[in-house]
């Protein structure tokens, strides 16, 4: 076994191999580390590289890849490109906006927006969370009131990733608060619609190049052709997006863990203290073994979740375990890497503390770690 050997049963698909060199060339470390935001040109490039439409069926403008192969693309991207914020924004658009559009589309306007997202010509944000509705998405305060030809949306969303710069939003609103989950409907809201007020970007610790912020909707008219899925099916639309997000987005963080591991192994072999490479100290080697185990167990769980998604089998438990293992594992491994590099690990130029800041929110978005544990516990009948 070499330092980088993997236990994955299959090699990365061809599109992922191509992506490695192209991303390296397009986003060199010095340009993209921790910058305040991505550009429209970056987005268009991600579209051309096939990341923004990877898992969308080819006839709808996407790459037509399976979940397993899509995850391989994002793993490679996470490993070679240090701009995790931009990649997170791309993944959030693909899994939480494009995939539900592909699945629940029924009109030409849905398909137009979907094709534009895949091509990198449009930026999209998923708007579920509210100030008082985070983990509990059944108590939305954003309302959708039926009017002639459509709905009027009122309310304020928060934490909309890509939101401050987005052209279009997948907004969840309730038509019947008492019906809780069954009263939620999904709508495609365009930035140009009257009554749409995207707020400024939150000042986040990490993922800084992906702007995330509030979205205020004031008597915003959304025509029926932009309702997504049947009335009251919003929870199902959101559930579909979370299956993809928990299954595939976290491949990005598997890539980050691989990058950290390679860096730490190299450092432990080269850095000498007390007359020998620090990797000869058992405490240092044990820390690296822990990193390797987190990486490979997360990678295998994610693969199982993606296979279930591809085979149409129940995937919620696998996706929750993959998300838990990878998000908590990346935070733990990033902390280990900071310690293993000593003082250098705390220098911003070394880009290791950046991984720690970029990985911390992974235990929160797509459902917190506590919520993933609840999903697994429920599957165990607890
Ligand atoms: C970087 C980032 C990007 C995001 N992007 C988006 C986005 O694009 N679109 C979007 O809609 N949202 C987005 N979010 C919001 C995210 O989904 C929520 O922050 C998350 O669901 C948690 O909600 P909350 O912050 O309100 O925390 P709360 O729900 O208030 O949770 C607070 C604490 O209570 C715990 N808790 C709550 N309920 C339970 C329970 N039943 N059992 C055990 N513990 C519980 C939680 O685990 C947590 O520790 C993003 C968040 C971040 C950090």
CSV table of C-alpha atoms and ligand atoms in Angstrom, one decimal:
chain,number,residue,atom,x,y,z
A,1,UNK,CA,0.0,0.0,0.0
A,2,UNK,CA,1.4,3.4,-1.0
A,3,UNK,CA,0.6,6.6,0.9
A,4,UNK,CA,-2.0,7.5,-1.7
A,5,UNK,CA,-3.4,4.0,-2.4
A,6,UNK,CA,-7.1,3.8,-2.3
A,7,UNK,CA,-9.5,1.1,-1.4
A,8,UNK,CA,-12.1,2.3,-3.9
A,9,UNK,CA,-13.1,-0.8,-6.0
A,10,UNK,CA,-13.2,1.2,-9.3
A,11,UNK,CA,-10.8,3.8,-10.8
A,12,UNK,CA,-12.1,7.3,-11.3
A,13,UNK,CA,-14.1,7.7,-14.6
A,14,UNK,CA,-12.5,9.5,-17.5
A,15,UNK,CA,-14.3,12.9,-16.9
A,16,UNK,CA,-12.8,13.0,-13.4
A,17,UNK,CA,-9.3,12.2,-14.7
A,18,UNK,CA,-9.6,15.1,-17.2
A,19,UNK,CA,-10.9,17.4,-14.5
A,20,UNK,CA,-7.8,17.0,-12.4
A,21,UNK,CA,-5.4,18.7,-14.8
A,22,UNK,CA,-7.9,21.3,-16.0
A,23,UNK,CA,-8.9,22.5,-12.5
A,24,UNK,CA,-5.2,22.7,-11.5
A,25,UNK,CA,-4.5,24.9,-14.4
A,26,UNK,CA,-7.6,27.1,-14.1
A,27,UNK,CA,-7.5,27.6,-10.3
A,28,UNK,CA,-3.9,27.8,-9.2
A,29,UNK,CA,-3.5,27.9,-5.4
A,30,UNK,CA,-2.3,31.4,-5.2
A,31,UNK,CA,-5.2,32.9,-7.0
A,32,UNK,CA,-8.0,31.0,-5.4
A,33,UNK,CA,-7.2,30.4,-1.8
A,34,UNK,CA,-9.7,32.1,0.5
A,35,UNK,CA,-10.8,34.8,-1.9
A,36,UNK,CA,-14.1,36.7,-1.2
A,37,UNK,CA,-16.1,35.3,-4.1
A,38,UNK,CA,-16.1,33.4,-7.4
A,39,UNK,CA,-16.7,35.2,-10.8
A,40,UNK,CA,-19.2,34.6,-13.6
A,41,UNK,CA,-16.2,33.5,-15.7
A,42,UNK,CA,-15.4,30.8,-13.1
A,43,UNK,CA,-18.9,29.6,-13.1
A,44,UNK,CA,-19.0,29.4,-16.9
A,45,UNK,CA,-15.7,27.4,-16.8
A,46,UNK,CA,-17.1,25.0,-14.2
A,47,UNK,CA,-20.1,24.5,-16.6
A,48,UNK,CA,-17.7,23.7,-19.5
A,49,UNK,CA,-15.7,21.3,-17.3
A,50,UNK,CA,-19.0,19.4,-16.7
A,51,UNK,CA,-19.2,19.9,-12.9
A,52,UNK,CA,-22.4,21.9,-12.8
A,53,UNK,CA,-24.4,19.4,-14.7
A,54,UNK,CA,-22.5,16.1,-14.0
A,55,UNK,CA,-25.5,14.1,-12.7
A,56,UNK,CA,-28.2,15.8,-14.8
A,57,UNK,CA,-29.5,13.6,-17.6
A,58,UNK,CA,-27.7,14.3,-20.9
A,59,UNK,CA,-31.0,15.2,-22.8
A,60,UNK,CA,-31.5,18.0,-20.3
A,61,UNK,CA,-28.1,19.6,-20.8
A,62,UNK,CA,-26.1,17.6,-18.2
A,63,UNK,CA,-23.4,15.0,-18.2
A,64,UNK,CA,-25.6,12.0,-17.6
A,65,UNK,CA,-23.3,10.5,-15.0
A,66,UNK,CA,-24.3,8.1,-12.2
A,67,UNK,CA,-24.1,9.3,-8.6
A,68,UNK,CA,-20.9,7.2,-8.2
A,69,UNK,CA,-19.2,8.9,-11.1
A,70,UNK,CA,-20.5,12.3,-10.1
A,71,UNK,CA,-19.0,11.8,-6.6
A,72,UNK,CA,-15.7,10.8,-8.3
A,73,UNK,CA,-15.7,14.2,-10.1
A,74,UNK,CA,-16.3,16.1,-6.9
A,75,UNK,CA,-13.7,14.1,-5.0
A,76,UNK,CA,-11.1,15.0,-7.6
A,77,UNK,CA,-12.2,18.6,-7.6
A,78,UNK,CA,-11.9,18.8,-3.8
A,79,UNK,CA,-8.5,17.2,-3.9
A,80,UNK,CA,-6.8,19.4,-6.5
A,81,UNK,CA,-8.7,22.8,-6.2
A,82,UNK,CA,-8.2,24.8,-3.0
A,83,UNK,CA,-11.2,27.0,-3.6
A,84,UNK,CA,-13.5,24.8,-1.6
A,85,UNK,CA,-16.0,27.7,-1.3
A,86,UNK,CA,-16.5,27.9,-5.1
A,87,UNK,CA,-16.8,24.1,-5.4
A,88,UNK,CA,-19.3,24.0,-2.5
A,89,UNK,CA,-21.4,26.6,-4.4
A,90,UNK,CA,-21.2,24.5,-7.5
A,91,UNK,CA,-22.2,21.4,-5.6
A,92,UNK,CA,-25.0,23.2,-3.8
A,93,UNK,CA,-26.4,24.4,-7.1
A,94,UNK,CA,-26.2,20.9,-8.8
A,95,UNK,CA,-27.6,18.8,-6.0
A,96,UNK,CA,-30.1,21.2,-4.3
A,97,UNK,CA,-31.3,23.0,-7.3
A,98,UNK,CA,-30.6,21.3,-10.6
A,99,UNK,CA,-31.3,17.7,-9.5
A,100,UNK,CA,-34.7,18.5,-8.0
A,101,UNK,CA,-35.5,20.5,-11.2
A,102,UNK,CA,-34.4,17.5,-13.3
A,103,UNK,CA,-36.6,15.1,-11.3
A,104,UNK,CA,-39.8,17.3,-10.8
A,105,UNK,CA,-39.7,19.5,-13.9
A,106,UNK,CA,-43.0,19.8,-15.8
A,107,UNK,CA,-42.7,23.0,-17.9
A,108,UNK,CA,-40.4,24.6,-20.5
A,109,UNK,CA,-39.3,27.3,-18.1
A,110,UNK,CA,-38.1,24.6,-15.7
A,111,UNK,CA,-36.0,23.0,-18.5
A,112,UNK,CA,-34.6,26.4,-19.6
A,113,UNK,CA,-33.3,27.2,-16.2
A,114,UNK,CA,-31.9,23.7,-15.8
A,115,UNK,CA,-30.0,23.9,-19.0
A,116,UNK,CA,-28.6,27.4,-18.1
A,117,UNK,CA,-27.5,26.0,-14.7
A,118,UNK,CA,-25.7,23.1,-16.3
A,119,UNK,CA,-23.9,25.4,-18.8
A,120,UNK,CA,-22.8,27.7,-16.0
A,121,UNK,CA,-24.9,30.5,-17.5
A,122,UNK,CA,-27.1,30.8,-14.5
A,123,UNK,CA,-26.4,30.8,-10.8
A,124,UNK,CA,-29.0,29.2,-8.5
A,125,UNK,CA,-29.6,29.1,-4.7
A,126,UNK,CA,-31.7,26.7,-2.6
A,127,UNK,CA,-33.8,28.6,-0.1
A,128,UNK,CA,-35.3,26.5,2.7
A,129,UNK,CA,-33.8,27.7,6.0
A,130,UNK,CA,-35.4,30.6,7.9
A,131,UNK,CA,-34.5,32.3,11.1
A,132,UNK,CA,-36.9,30.1,13.1
A,133,UNK,CA,-36.9,27.1,10.8
A,134,UNK,CA,-33.4,25.4,10.6
A,135,UNK,CA,-33.3,21.7,11.5
A,136,UNK,CA,-37.1,21.7,11.7
A,137,UNK,CA,-38.1,22.5,8.1
A,138,UNK,CA,-41.8,21.7,8.8
A,139,UNK,CA,-42.5,25.1,10.5
A,140,UNK,CA,-41.9,27.5,7.7
A,141,UNK,CA,-43.0,31.1,8.1
A,142,UNK,CA,-42.7,31.9,4.4
A,143,UNK,CA,-46.2,31.7,2.9
A,144,UNK,CA,-47.5,31.1,-0.6
A,145,UNK,CA,-51.0,32.5,-1.1
A,146,UNK,CA,-53.1,31.3,-4.0
A,147,UNK,CA,-54.0,34.0,-6.6
A,148,UNK,CA,-55.2,34.0,-10.2
A,149,UNK,CA,-52.5,32.2,-12.3
A,150,UNK,CA,-50.0,31.6,-9.5
A,151,UNK,CA,-49.0,32.3,-5.9
A,152,UNK,CA,-47.9,35.3,-3.9
A,153,UNK,CA,-44.8,34.5,-1.8
A,154,UNK,CA,-44.0,36.4,1.5
A,155,UNK,CA,-41.3,35.7,4.0
A,156,UNK,CA,-37.5,35.8,4.6
A,157,UNK,CA,-35.1,32.9,4.0
A,158,UNK,CA,-31.6,32.8,5.3
A,159,UNK,CA,-28.3,31.0,4.5
A,160,UNK,CA,-29.1,30.8,0.8
A,161,UNK,CA,-25.8,29.6,-0.6
A,162,UNK,CA,-25.0,31.5,-3.9
A,163,UNK,CA,-28.0,33.6,-2.9
A,164,UNK,CA,-26.4,37.1,-3.0
A,165,UNK,CA,-25.3,36.6,-6.6
A,166,UNK,CA,-28.0,34.1,-7.8
A,167,UNK,CA,-30.3,34.5,-10.9
A,168,UNK,CA,-32.8,32.1,-9.7
A,169,UNK,CA,-33.9,30.5,-6.4
A,170,UNK,CA,-35.6,27.2,-5.4
A,171,UNK,CA,-37.9,28.5,-2.7
A,172,UNK,CA,-39.9,26.4,-0.2
A,173,UNK,CA,-43.1,28.1,1.2
A,174,UNK,CA,-46.1,26.9,3.0
A,175,UNK,CA,-49.7,27.1,1.7
A,176,UNK,CA,-51.0,25.6,4.9
A,177,UNK,CA,-48.9,26.0,8.1
A,178,UNK,CA,-51.1,23.6,10.1
A,179,UNK,CA,-50.3,20.8,7.6
A,180,UNK,CA,-46.6,21.1,8.5
A,181,UNK,CA,-44.5,19.1,6.0
A,182,UNK,CA,-47.5,18.3,3.8
A,183,UNK,CA,-48.3,22.1,3.4
A,184,UNK,CA,-44.9,22.9,1.7
A,185,UNK,CA,-44.6,23.6,-2.0
A,186,UNK,CA,-41.5,24.4,-4.1
A,187,UNK,CA,-41.3,27.4,-6.4
A,188,UNK,CA,-38.8,28.7,-8.8
A,189,UNK,CA,-38.3,32.4,-8.1
A,190,UNK,CA,-36.4,34.6,-10.5
A,191,UNK,CA,-34.2,37.4,-9.2
A,192,UNK,CA,-35.9,39.8,-11.6
A,193,UNK,CA,-39.3,39.1,-10.2
A,194,UNK,CA,-41.0,42.0,-8.3
A,195,UNK,CA,-40.6,41.7,-4.6
A,196,UNK,CA,-37.4,39.7,-4.6
A,197,UNK,CA,-34.7,41.2,-2.3
A,198,UNK,CA,-31.5,39.2,-1.9
A,199,UNK,CA,-29.5,40.4,1.1
A,200,UNK,CA,-25.8,40.9,1.6
A,201,UNK,CA,-23.5,37.9,2.1
A,202,UNK,CA,-23.0,36.6,5.7
A,203,UNK,CA,-19.4,37.2,7.0
A,204,UNK,CA,-18.5,33.5,7.3
A,205,UNK,CA,-15.4,31.9,8.8
A,206,UNK,CA,-14.9,29.5,5.9
A,207,UNK,CA,-16.2,28.7,2.4
A,208,UNK,CA,-15.7,32.4,1.9
A,209,UNK,CA,-15.8,32.3,-1.9
A,210,UNK,CA,-19.3,31.0,-1.8
A,211,UNK,CA,-21.6,34.0,-0.8
A,212,UNK,CA,-24.5,32.9,1.4
A,213,UNK,CA,-27.2,35.3,2.6
A,214,UNK,CA,-30.8,36.1,3.2
A,215,UNK,CA,-33.6,36.4,0.7
A,216,UNK,CA,-36.6,38.5,1.4
A,217,UNK,CA,-39.8,38.0,-0.6
A,218,UNK,CA,-42.5,40.6,-0.5
A,219,UNK,CA,-45.8,39.8,-2.3
A,220,UNK,CA,-43.7,38.1,-4.9
A,221,UNK,CA,-45.9,36.7,-7.7
A,222,UNK,CA,-44.8,33.3,-9.0
A,223,UNK,CA,-46.7,32.0,-12.0
A,224,UNK,CA,-48.0,28.4,-12.0
A,225,UNK,CA,-45.5,27.4,-14.7
A,226,UNK,CA,-42.8,27.9,-12.1
A,227,UNK,CA,-44.3,25.8,-9.3
A,228,UNK,CA,-42.1,22.7,-9.0
A,229,UNK,CA,-43.8,19.4,-8.4
A,230,UNK,CA,-47.4,19.1,-7.2
A,231,UNK,CA,-48.8,21.4,-4.5
A,232,UNK,CA,-47.8,20.1,-1.1
A,233,UNK,CA,-44.9,18.1,-2.5
A,234,UNK,CA,-42.3,20.5,-1.3
A,235,UNK,CA,-41.0,18.2,1.4
A,236,UNK,CA,-40.5,15.4,-1.3
A,237,UNK,CA,-38.7,17.9,-3.6
A,238,UNK,CA,-36.4,18.9,-0.7
A,239,UNK,CA,-35.9,15.3,0.4
A,240,UNK,CA,-34.7,14.5,-3.2
A,241,UNK,CA,-32.2,17.3,-3.1
A,242,UNK,CA,-30.9,16.2,0.3
A,243,UNK,CA,-30.4,12.6,-0.9
A,244,UNK,CA,-28.2,13.9,-3.7
A,245,UNK,CA,-26.4,16.5,-1.5
A,246,UNK,CA,-25.7,14.1,1.3
A,247,UNK,CA,-24.7,11.4,-1.2
A,248,UNK,CA,-22.5,13.4,-3.5
A,249,UNK,CA,-21.5,16.8,-2.2
A,250,UNK,CA,-19.5,15.3,0.6
A,251,UNK,CA,-17.2,13.7,-2.0
A,252,UNK,CA,-15.7,17.1,-2.1
A,253,UNK,CA,-14.6,16.7,1.5
A,254,UNK,CA,-13.2,13.2,0.8
A,255,UNK,CA,-10.9,15.0,-1.7
A,256,UNK,CA,-9.9,17.5,1.0
A,257,UNK,CA,-9.1,14.7,3.3
A,258,UNK,CA,-6.9,13.0,0.6
A,259,UNK,CA,-5.1,16.3,0.1
A,260,UNK,CA,-4.5,16.7,3.9
A,261,UNK,CA,-3.3,13.1,4.2
A,262,UNK,CA,-0.8,13.4,1.3
A,263,UNK,CA,0.5,16.6,2.8
A,264,UNK,CA,0.9,15.2,6.3
A,265,UNK,CA,2.7,12.0,5.1
A,266,UNK,CA,5.1,14.1,3.1
A,267,UNK,CA,5.8,16.4,6.0
A,268,UNK,CA,6.2,13.5,8.5
A,269,UNK,CA,8.8,11.9,6.2
A,270,UNK,CA,10.8,15.1,5.6
A,271,UNK,CA,10.6,17.0,8.9
A,272,UNK,CA,13.3,16.0,11.3
A,273,UNK,CA,13.3,16.5,15.0
A,274,UNK,CA,15.5,14.8,17.7
A,275,UNK,CA,17.6,13.5,14.8
A,276,UNK,CA,14.9,11.6,12.9
A,277,UNK,CA,11.9,12.1,10.7
A,278,UNK,CA,8.9,13.0,12.9
A,279,UNK,CA,6.9,10.2,11.2
A,280,UNK,CA,9.2,7.7,13.1
A,281,UNK,CA,7.5,8.9,16.4
A,282,UNK,CA,4.6,6.6,17.1
A,283,UNK,CA,2.4,9.5,18.2
A,284,UNK,CA,2.8,11.2,14.8
A,285,UNK,CA,2.3,8.0,12.8
A,286,UNK,CA,-0.7,7.1,14.8
A,287,UNK,CA,-2.3,10.5,14.1
A,288,UNK,CA,-1.7,9.9,10.4
A,289,UNK,CA,-3.2,6.4,10.6
A,290,UNK,CA,-6.3,8.0,12.1
A,291,UNK,CA,-6.5,10.4,9.2
A,292,UNK,CA,-6.2,7.5,6.7
A,293,UNK,CA,-8.9,5.5,8.4
A,294,UNK,CA,-11.3,8.5,8.5
A,295,UNK,CA,-10.6,9.1,4.8
A,296,UNK,CA,-11.2,5.5,3.6
A,297,UNK,CA,-14.2,4.7,5.8
A,298,UNK,CA,-15.9,7.9,4.7
A,299,UNK,CA,-15.0,7.1,1.1
A,300,UNK,CA,-16.5,3.7,1.3
A,301,UNK,CA,-19.7,4.9,3.1
A,302,UNK,CA,-20.1,7.6,0.4
A,303,UNK,CA,-19.7,5.0,-2.3
A,304,UNK,CA,-22.4,2.8,-0.7
A,305,UNK,CA,-24.7,5.8,-0.5
A,306,UNK,CA,-24.2,6.7,-4.1
A,307,UNK,CA,-24.7,3.1,-5.3
A,308,UNK,CA,-28.0,3.0,-3.4
A,309,UNK,CA,-29.0,6.2,-5.1
A,310,UNK,CA,-28.0,4.8,-8.5
A,311,UNK,CA,-29.9,1.6,-7.9
A,312,UNK,CA,-33.0,3.3,-6.6
A,313,UNK,CA,-32.6,1.6,-3.2
A,314,UNK,CA,-33.3,3.3,0.2
A,315,UNK,CA,-30.3,5.5,0.7
A,316,UNK,CA,-31.2,7.8,3.6
A,317,UNK,CA,-29.3,5.9,6.2
A,318,UNK,CA,-26.2,5.4,4.1
A,319,UNK,CA,-26.2,9.0,3.0
A,320,UNK,CA,-26.6,10.1,6.7
A,321,UNK,CA,-23.8,7.9,7.8
A,322,UNK,CA,-21.6,9.1,4.9
A,323,UNK,CA,-22.3,12.7,5.6
A,324,UNK,CA,-21.6,12.2,9.4
A,325,UNK,CA,-18.4,10.3,8.8
A,326,UNK,CA,-17.0,12.6,6.2
A,327,UNK,CA,-17.9,16.0,7.7
A,328,UNK,CA,-16.8,15.1,11.3
A,329,UNK,CA,-13.8,13.2,9.9
A,330,UNK,CA,-12.6,16.2,7.8
A,331,UNK,CA,-12.8,18.5,10.8
A,332,UNK,CA,-10.9,16.0,12.9
A,333,UNK,CA,-8.3,15.4,10.2
A,334,UNK,CA,-7.8,19.2,9.6
A,335,UNK,CA,-7.2,19.7,13.3
A,336,UNK,CA,-4.7,16.8,13.2
A,337,UNK,CA,-3.0,18.3,10.2
A,338,UNK,CA,-2.6,21.7,11.9
A,339,UNK,CA,-1.0,20.0,14.9
A,340,UNK,CA,1.2,17.8,12.8
A,341,UNK,CA,2.6,20.7,10.9
A,342,UNK,CA,3.4,22.5,14.1
A,343,UNK,CA,3.7,26.3,13.9
A,344,UNK,CA,3.5,26.1,10.1
A,345,UNK,CA,0.1,24.6,10.3
A,346,UNK,CA,-1.2,27.8,11.8
A,347,UNK,CA,0.1,30.0,9.0
A,348,UNK,CA,-2.5,31.1,6.5
A,349,UNK,CA,-0.1,30.6,3.5
A,350,UNK,CA,0.1,26.9,4.3
A,351,UNK,CA,-3.6,26.5,3.5
A,352,UNK,CA,-4.2,23.9,6.3
A,353,UNK,CA,-6.1,26.1,8.7
A,354,UNK,CA,-8.2,27.0,5.6
A,355,UNK,CA,-9.3,23.4,5.3
A,356,UNK,CA,-10.3,23.5,9.0
A,357,UNK,CA,-12.4,26.7,8.4
A,358,UNK,CA,-13.9,25.2,5.2
A,359,UNK,CA,-14.8,21.9,6.8
A,360,UNK,CA,-16.4,23.2,10.0
A,361,UNK,CA,-19.7,24.1,8.4
A,362,UNK,CA,-20.0,20.7,6.8
A,363,UNK,CA,-21.2,19.4,10.1
A,364,UNK,CA,-24.1,21.9,9.9
A,365,UNK,CA,-25.3,22.3,6.3
A,366,UNK,CA,-27.4,19.5,4.7
A,367,UNK,CA,-28.7,18.8,8.2
A,368,UNK,CA,-26.5,18.9,11.3
A,369,UNK,CA,-24.7,15.9,12.7
A,370,UNK,CA,-27.4,15.5,15.4
A,371,UNK,CA,-30.0,15.3,12.7
A,372,UNK,CA,-28.0,12.7,10.7
A,373,UNK,CA,-27.7,10.6,13.9
A,374,UNK,CA,-31.5,10.9,14.3
A,375,UNK,CA,-32.0,9.5,10.8
A,376,UNK,CA,-29.7,6.5,11.5
A,377,UNK,CA,-31.4,5.9,14.9
A,378,UNK,CA,-34.8,6.0,13.2
A,379,UNK,CA,-33.6,3.4,10.7
A,380,UNK,CA,-32.5,1.2,13.6
A,381,UNK,CA,-36.1,1.5,15.0
A,382,UNK,CA,-35.0,3.8,17.9
B,1,LIG,C1,-22.2,27.2,5.1
B,1,LIG,C2,-23.6,27.0,5.2
B,1,LIG,C3,-24.4,26.9,4.0
B,1,LIG,C4,-25.8,26.8,4.1
B,1,LIG,N1,-26.5,26.7,2.9
B,1,LIG,C5,-27.8,26.7,2.9
B,1,LIG,C6,-28.6,26.8,1.7
B,1,LIG,O1,-28.0,26.9,0.6
B,1,LIG,N2,-29.9,26.8,1.8
B,1,LIG,C7,-30.6,26.6,3.0
B,1,LIG,O2,-31.8,26.6,3.0
B,1,LIG,N3,-29.9,26.5,4.1
B,1,LIG,C8,-28.5,26.5,4.1
B,1,LIG,N4,-27.8,26.5,5.3
B,1,LIG,C9,-28.5,26.4,6.6
B,1,LIG,C10,-28.4,25.0,7.2
B,1,LIG,O3,-29.2,24.1,6.5
B,1,LIG,C11,-28.9,25.2,8.7
B,1,LIG,O4,-28.0,26.0,9.4
B,1,LIG,C12,-29.0,23.8,9.4
B,1,LIG,O5,-30.0,23.1,8.9
B,1,LIG,C13,-29.2,24.0,10.9
B,1,LIG,O6,-30.2,24.9,11.2
B,1,LIG,P1,-29.9,26.1,12.3
B,1,LIG,O7,-28.7,26.8,11.9
B,1,LIG,O8,-31.2,26.9,12.4
B,1,LIG,O9,-29.7,25.3,13.6
B,1,LIG,P2,-30.8,24.8,14.7
B,1,LIG,O10,-31.7,23.9,13.9
B,1,LIG,O11,-31.3,25.9,15.5
B,1,LIG,O12,-29.9,23.8,15.5
B,1,LIG,C14,-29.1,24.2,16.6
B,1,LIG,C15,-28.5,23.0,17.4
B,1,LIG,O13,-29.6,22.2,17.9
B,1,LIG,C16,-29.5,20.9,17.4
B,1,LIG,N5,-30.8,20.3,17.1
B,1,LIG,C17,-31.9,20.9,16.5
B,1,LIG,N6,-32.9,20.0,16.4
B,1,LIG,C18,-32.4,18.8,17.0
B,1,LIG,C19,-33.0,17.5,17.2
B,1,LIG,N7,-34.2,17.3,16.8
B,1,LIG,N8,-32.2,16.6,17.8
B,1,LIG,C20,-31.0,16.9,18.2
B,1,LIG,N9,-30.4,18.1,18.0
B,1,LIG,C21,-31.1,19.0,17.4
B,1,LIG,C22,-28.7,21.0,16.1
B,1,LIG,O14,-28.0,19.8,15.8
B,1,LIG,C23,-27.7,22.1,16.5
B,1,LIG,O15,-26.6,21.6,17.1
B,1,LIG,C24,-26.4,26.6,5.3
B,1,LIG,C25,-25.7,26.6,6.5
B,1,LIG,C26,-24.3,26.8,6.4
B,1,LIG,C27,-23.5,26.9,7.7
